[in-house]
Phi, psi and omega in degrees: 000143179295142177271130180242135180223156177234116183233159179274142171261178183299331180265017174068013174269142180292149178237122180266127181227160182208150181252130174055045179262127177289171176295117185223163171254138178229161174228163185296134173266350181161187179235158182192181181230135177250086183287159176295321180234142178100176184286156174286134178260125182225130176243114185284151175280166175294148179304135181288148171239171178301316183293313182291326177298320180295319181291316185287336188297337179264002184278168185297333186272010175283125189249145170255121184249125183228126175290132182224157175079182182268161175297140179273188185296339178270004181075027183239136182261132181288155178256145169250129180247138176211157179291142176288143186259108181296326181295330176284319181297333183304331182291342181255358185272166174253126184248147180231140176287142182225011187296337181263008188257006178055042176267143175290132180265167177262199179302151182271002179279167181276093179256129184304331184258009185303312183297338185283327189246341181199169178284133185222155177272005174283115186286163173296161177306131178089357180256134181295136182290133175229116185298342180274347185265151173227152187224153166227153170268133181271331179224169184262008182087356182228023173096356178255149176280157178278171181295324186274345189302312181300320178294322180293319179293322178297317178296322178296316180298317179295318183296312184291327178294321179296311185283336176296325182259013179270101182303325185295342182276337196243139179241121181287149173282176188298316181297322179291321177301318180294319182295327185281342181289125176072015178230178178274003185301320184299319179288316185292329186290348181240021181263137174220357188253351183223153173301145181281131174287187178302137186276152176300324180205141179270354184255347184287150169229120180263139188227139175229158167242151183211164179238157184245131187260004185288344176075010182265189185309123177081003184293341179283351182264141181284154173251165180237131177243136180216152177210156180172181182267147175229132184281059175211153174291156178306319182293316181295320180291319176301315180298320178297312185291335180272344183275106184296331182289348184250010187298328181288350176292330182232354179232093186287341180277347183288137174268000179131149177230137181235146174276116181273312181221126175256111182273330175204131186269332184240189182275341181263126180152184185296336181271351180067014179174173180299132185217124179205165177246127186236159175238124181238135176241136181222157174262118178227123179051047176066013178240152177272121180255125181246131177236123172254118196222143168281134172239128180221132178232142177208157175292148172279130188291334188267349185228126179293139177064024176248148184222161170227146174240129181243141178224148176203144179296144171240157181248129175242117181301336183279352181286149174298153183255001185260022179270162175286086195283122174230142183234140168273099180298315173202137174222148178210142171234118175256123188243113186244140176292153180246113179054226178259005182287144178249011183235019174205160178213162176256122185247133173244123182243148167227133175233125177232108190242153170236126186215153175288353176295139177309144190304314183297320178291318181298321180295317179295316179297319181297318178295317179295317181295324180298318180287317182296330179300318177294316181298318180296320178292322180290337182271000180290000000 
């Protein structure tokens, strides 16, 4: 263990020194007074939590401690302390667009900590400024979430649930129109508040295309909505889709997915559900497609044993720029129980993608992929 000592200097100020300490980050344990005569007075801080650590980590009193210089005659190496630089940390953070989420923004000036505490139109490093766009940082570059991240994820979950169930946005394709005539499909396809009764068919996949009217990034691109039955319970399917090590079980084009940052592991906490940032690579049209994406899952409040998974692209300034860039503008999986069965669920998906593939080809690929996703899950 490193030896820590406190000694007086010629001007009677304490000097903190340490032996063989690696480059580390520390935070205040409390405040105190070092009098010339008498005992040292120390008032400890409250025990840190994940949430409080994330909030405090961007404040001015966050210190970077680095051992510098040679060992002195006592065999102790002095420490250099300096404030952590948020403008430098931004290059390691993950940023998410929020202009379509109806979040209150902060000042419009370029504040180094703006992304940490509120939604701002100041883009991440390397991204072209767009006055219509707003951004938040989801993490601080060192494994903690930012102060604004839980509110941003909550706004994203509410937004995607609203547009997924907005009939006015979606137009069914011809096959879906035929399936809905004279069956319960039309009613079931827009349900999110009650368990699904027995389905008209366990093999059907219903598909819609839709447009987004918010006028923000990617709104000119169509989205795809699909629904159908999957022979797994909502919880089991949620667990499968969140487990990066199992992605090849249902996505044969994936070259692998890794968890980059885990912001919350369970359902209890500031995010109200499992929240992480993942990187997935796939082979599409002989090119490597990389997606860095937020994944968030939470229970649906109105239906017992129902869950939703939300996804959205994040931007990392440290990532290479020469990749075949594709973004998940918004994705959602709504998983509803079916009757009293514990071995199947009704899934409603929305995928809204931005890709360098020509629009007509991308739309065709998106519709095919939406249907194949159900088939792949059913074949497990």
